[in-house]
Amino acid sequence: MQLSDVRRTVARWRGLGIGGVKAFALGHDRDNAGSTAVSSGNLMVQVVSAIREVTPDLAVTTEVCGCSWTRSGECVLRTPTGRIDLDATYRLMGEMAVQHAESGADVVSPTAMLDGSVRAVRAALDDSGLRDVGVNPNLAIHTTLYGPFKALMATDPAIGHRRGLQLEQGRAQRDTVIQARRWIAEGADSLTLQPVMTAVDVLVRLRAVQEAPLVAYSTSGEWPALRELGSEGMVEYTAMLRRAGADHVLTFAAEQVAAHLEQNRG
């Protein structure tokens, strides 16, 4: 949607009982350093501020990652020789987190699955006096279901598969549990598992061993299938995710689910 549509849209969603949104921004300048990501008054800042103007009680989450701000579409920044520049990447993520929080975000989601990134974001927030802002890192399993989002946001890196920055499907149950423990140790308050449609078994396993709040993210590639189910099927699918252990469900079907529940209340 356009920035001019944000206020009207989130007001409608809040009226349907939707409790939170995750904001993404597209259409800004990109460079090798992702500098627009932390420029004053950038598009993400404008989006969060617009949401806050009309729905002060709506939970707002933002993504803290370089992928939609770098020219390469990568989650990380690189040195002139092509190696991952961890210090620069952590610094960018921390600055983004502080900026989003100061604009009104309740939760920030470090997306690049780099050990140390959650700790860096948590430290940046704490050092800025933003201790009440939550940190919700992703547990991202590699999948084709990210395809529509990557195409829209131009976040499919030229170097190909984000090997090392996403979990492999074949080891997802084991590696997700291991990574979840690392994120909690680094200071995460909650965790997002994605894509959940092909990882419900992982969600069940994670719930059995993890007490932190879990968000089940029904990613962009799931949306065509959910549309085929219709609103009642979307409600049933969402209920299944809750039974499987999700405390919250993040989905492109939120408006349809909320509208169906409102129409059939009682």
Coordinates of C-alpha atoms in Angstrom, one line a residue:
M1 CA 0.0 0.0 0.0
Q2 CA 1.0 3.6 -0.4
L3 CA 2.1 5.7 2.7
S4 CA -1.1 7.7 2.2
D5 CA -3.2 4.6 2.8
V6 CA -1.5 3.5 6.0
R7 CA -3.6 5.5 8.5
R8 CA -6.9 4.4 7.0
T9 CA -5.9 0.8 6.6
V10 CA -4.6 0.2 10.1
A11 CA -7.6 2.0 11.6
R12 CA -9.8 -0.5 9.8
W13 CA -7.7 -3.4 11.0
R14 CA -7.9 -2.1 14.6
G15 CA -11.6 -1.8 14.3
L16 CA -11.8 -5.5 13.4
G17 CA -9.8 -6.4 16.5
I18 CA -6.4 -7.1 15.0
G19 CA -3.9 -6.5 17.8
G20 CA -0.7 -5.8 16.0
V21 CA 1.1 -5.2 12.6
K22 CA 4.5 -5.8 11.3
A23 CA 5.7 -2.9 9.0
F24 CA 7.9 -3.1 6.0
A25 CA 9.0 -0.3 3.7
L26 CA 9.7 -0.3 -0.1
G27 CA 10.6 2.4 -2.5
H28 CA 13.5 4.1 -0.9
D29 CA 17.1 4.7 -2.1
R30 CA 19.5 1.8 -1.7
D31 CA 23.3 1.7 -1.5
N32 CA 26.1 -0.7 -0.5
A33 CA 26.0 0.6 3.1
G34 CA 22.2 0.6 3.6
S35 CA 22.5 4.2 4.7
T36 CA 18.9 5.1 4.0
A37 CA 17.9 2.6 6.6
V38 CA 19.1 5.0 9.3
S39 CA 18.6 8.4 7.6
S40 CA 16.4 10.9 9.3
G41 CA 12.7 10.6 8.5
N42 CA 13.1 7.6 6.2
L43 CA 10.2 5.7 4.9
M44 CA 10.0 3.2 7.8
V45 CA 10.0 6.1 10.3
Q46 CA 7.1 7.7 8.4
V47 CA 5.2 4.4 8.3
V48 CA 5.6 3.8 12.1
S49 CA 4.7 7.4 12.9
A50 CA 1.6 7.2 10.7
I51 CA 0.4 4.0 12.5
R52 CA 1.0 5.6 15.9
E53 CA -1.0 8.7 15.0
V54 CA -4.2 6.7 14.5
T55 CA -3.8 3.6 16.6
P56 CA -1.7 4.3 19.7
D57 CA -2.7 0.9 21.2
L58 CA -1.8 -1.2 18.2
A59 CA 1.4 -3.3 18.7
V60 CA 3.9 -2.3 16.0
T61 CA 6.8 -4.6 15.0
T62 CA 9.5 -3.7 12.5
E63 CA 12.1 -5.7 10.7
V64 CA 15.7 -4.8 11.5
C65 CA 17.8 -6.0 8.5
G66 CA 19.8 -4.6 5.6
C67 CA 18.1 -6.7 2.9
S68 CA 15.6 -4.1 1.7
W69 CA 18.0 -1.2 2.1
T70 CA 21.2 -2.5 0.4
R71 CA 21.8 -2.4 -3.3
S72 CA 22.7 -6.1 -3.3
G73 CA 19.5 -7.2 -1.4
E74 CA 21.6 -8.9 1.2
C75 CA 20.9 -9.0 4.9
V76 CA 24.5 -8.1 5.7
L77 CA 27.1 -5.5 4.8
R78 CA 30.4 -6.5 3.2
T79 CA 34.0 -5.4 3.3
P80 CA 35.6 -4.1 0.1
T81 CA 37.0 -7.6 -0.4
G82 CA 33.5 -9.2 -0.2
R83 CA 33.6 -10.7 3.3
I84 CA 30.8 -10.2 5.7
D85 CA 31.5 -7.1 7.8
L86 CA 30.1 -8.2 11.2
D87 CA 30.8 -4.9 13.0
A88 CA 29.2 -2.8 10.3
T89 CA 26.2 -5.1 10.1
Y90 CA 25.6 -5.1 13.9
R91 CA 26.0 -1.4 14.0
L92 CA 23.5 -0.9 11.2
M93 CA 21.0 -3.2 12.9
G94 CA 21.4 -1.5 16.2
E95 CA 20.9 2.0 14.8
M96 CA 17.8 0.8 12.9
A97 CA 16.4 -0.7 16.1
V98 CA 16.8 2.5 18.0
Q99 CA 15.4 4.6 15.2
H100 CA 12.3 2.4 14.9
A101 CA 11.8 2.3 18.6
E102 CA 12.0 6.0 18.9
S103 CA 9.5 6.4 16.1
G104 CA 7.0 4.2 18.1
A105 CA 7.7 0.6 17.4
D106 CA 7.0 -1.8 20.3
V107 CA 9.1 -4.7 19.0
V108 CA 12.0 -5.0 16.6
S109 CA 12.8 -8.1 14.7
P110 CA 16.5 -8.8 13.9
T111 CA 16.2 -10.8 10.7
A112 CA 19.7 -11.6 9.6
M113 CA 20.4 -14.9 11.5
L114 CA 23.9 -13.9 12.6
D115 CA 25.1 -15.0 16.1
G116 CA 25.6 -11.8 18.1
S117 CA 23.0 -9.8 16.2
V118 CA 20.3 -10.1 18.8
R119 CA 22.8 -9.1 21.5
A120 CA 23.9 -6.1 19.5
V121 CA 20.3 -4.9 19.0
R122 CA 19.4 -5.5 22.6
A123 CA 22.5 -3.5 23.8
A124 CA 21.7 -0.6 21.4
L125 CA 18.2 -0.4 22.7
D126 CA 19.3 -0.5 26.3
D127 CA 22.0 2.0 25.8
S128 CA 19.4 4.4 24.4
G129 CA 17.1 3.9 27.4
L130 CA 14.6 1.8 25.4
R131 CA 14.6 -1.2 27.7
D132 CA 10.8 -1.7 27.3
V133 CA 11.1 -2.3 23.5
G134 CA 11.0 -6.0 22.8
V135 CA 13.4 -8.0 20.6
N136 CA 11.8 -10.7 18.4
P137 CA 14.4 -12.4 16.1
N138 CA 13.4 -14.7 13.3
L139 CA 13.9 -18.4 13.1
A140 CA 13.9 -18.5 9.3
I141 CA 13.9 -21.8 7.5
H142 CA 15.0 -21.7 3.9
T143 CA 12.0 -22.1 1.5
T144 CA 10.5 -21.1 -1.8
L145 CA 7.6 -19.6 0.1
Y146 CA 9.6 -16.4 0.6
G147 CA 9.5 -15.9 -3.2
P148 CA 6.7 -13.4 -3.6
F149 CA 8.1 -11.2 -0.8
K150 CA 11.6 -11.3 -2.1
A151 CA 10.4 -10.4 -5.6
L152 CA 8.4 -7.5 -4.3
M153 CA 11.0 -6.1 -2.0
A154 CA 14.0 -6.9 -4.2
T155 CA 15.7 -8.8 -1.5
D156 CA 16.8 -11.8 -3.5
P157 CA 20.6 -11.4 -3.3
A158 CA 22.6 -11.7 -6.5
I159 CA 24.8 -14.3 -4.8
G160 CA 21.8 -16.6 -4.5
H161 CA 20.7 -18.7 -1.5
R162 CA 21.3 -17.2 1.9
R163 CA 23.3 -20.2 3.0
G164 CA 24.4 -19.7 6.6
L165 CA 21.7 -17.0 7.2
Q166 CA 18.7 -19.4 7.2
L167 CA 18.1 -22.8 8.6
E168 CA 18.1 -25.8 6.3
Q169 CA 14.8 -27.7 6.0
G170 CA 16.3 -31.2 6.6
R171 CA 17.7 -30.2 10.0
A172 CA 15.0 -27.7 11.0
Q173 CA 13.7 -29.4 14.1
R174 CA 17.1 -29.7 15.7
D175 CA 18.6 -26.5 14.5
T176 CA 15.6 -24.3 15.3
V177 CA 15.7 -25.4 18.9
I178 CA 19.4 -24.8 19.1
Q179 CA 19.1 -21.3 17.5
A180 CA 16.2 -20.4 19.8
R181 CA 18.3 -21.1 22.8
R182 CA 21.0 -18.9 21.4
W183 CA 18.6 -16.0 20.8
I184 CA 17.1 -16.2 24.2
A185 CA 20.6 -16.2 25.7
E186 CA 21.4 -13.1 23.7
G187 CA 18.4 -11.2 25.1
A188 CA 15.4 -12.1 22.9
D189 CA 12.0 -11.6 24.4
S190 CA 10.1 -13.7 21.9
L191 CA 10.7 -15.6 18.7
T192 CA 9.2 -15.8 15.2
L193 CA 9.2 -19.0 13.3
Q194 CA 8.8 -18.8 9.5
P195 CA 7.4 -20.1 7.2
V196 CA 5.0 -21.9 9.4
M197 CA 2.9 -23.7 6.8
T198 CA 5.7 -26.2 6.1
A199 CA 7.1 -26.2 9.6
V200 CA 4.2 -27.0 11.9
D201 CA 6.2 -29.9 13.2
V202 CA 9.0 -27.5 14.1
L203 CA 6.5 -25.2 15.9
V204 CA 5.2 -28.1 18.0
R205 CA 8.8 -29.2 18.9
L206 CA 9.8 -25.6 19.7
R207 CA 6.7 -25.1 22.0
A208 CA 7.6 -28.3 23.9
V209 CA 11.1 -26.9 24.9
Q210 CA 10.7 -23.1 24.8
E211 CA 8.7 -20.9 27.2
A212 CA 9.2 -17.6 25.4
P213 CA 6.3 -16.3 23.3
L214 CA 6.2 -17.7 19.8
V215 CA 5.0 -16.0 16.7
A216 CA 4.0 -18.2 13.8
Y217 CA 4.6 -16.3 10.5
S218 CA 2.5 -17.3 7.6
T219 CA 4.7 -15.9 4.9
S220 CA 3.9 -14.4 1.5
G221 CA 4.1 -17.7 -0.5
E222 CA 1.3 -19.1 1.7
W223 CA -1.2 -16.4 0.7
P224 CA -2.3 -18.0 -2.6
A225 CA -3.1 -21.3 -0.8
L226 CA -4.9 -19.5 2.0
R227 CA -7.1 -17.6 -0.5
E228 CA -8.2 -20.9 -1.9
L229 CA -9.4 -22.0 1.6
G230 CA -11.7 -19.0 1.9
S231 CA -12.2 -17.1 5.1
E232 CA -13.6 -20.0 7.1
G233 CA -10.6 -22.2 6.1
M234 CA -8.3 -19.3 7.0
V235 CA -9.8 -19.3 10.5
E236 CA -9.4 -23.0 10.8
Y237 CA -5.8 -22.8 9.7
T238 CA -5.0 -20.0 12.2
A239 CA -6.7 -22.0 15.0
M240 CA -4.5 -25.0 14.1
L241 CA -1.4 -22.8 14.5
R242 CA -2.6 -21.7 17.9
R243 CA -3.2 -25.3 19.0
A244 CA 0.3 -26.2 17.7
G245 CA 1.8 -23.7 20.1
A246 CA 1.8 -20.2 18.6
D247 CA 1.0 -17.4 21.0
H248 CA 0.6 -15.0 18.0
V249 CA 0.0 -15.6 14.3
L250 CA 1.4 -13.1 11.7
T251 CA -0.4 -13.6 8.4
F252 CA -1.5 -11.9 5.2
A253 CA -4.9 -13.4 6.0
A254 CA -5.4 -11.4 9.2
E255 CA -8.1 -9.1 7.8
Q256 CA -10.1 -11.9 6.4
V257 CA -9.8 -14.0 9.6
A258 CA -10.8 -11.0 11.8
A259 CA -13.7 -10.1 9.6
H260 CA -15.0 -13.6 9.6
L261 CA -14.8 -13.9 13.4
E262 CA -16.6 -10.5 13.8
Q263 CA -19.4 -11.6 11.4
N264 CA -19.8 -14.9 13.2
R265 CA -19.4 -13.7 16.8
G266 CA -21.9 -15.3 19.2

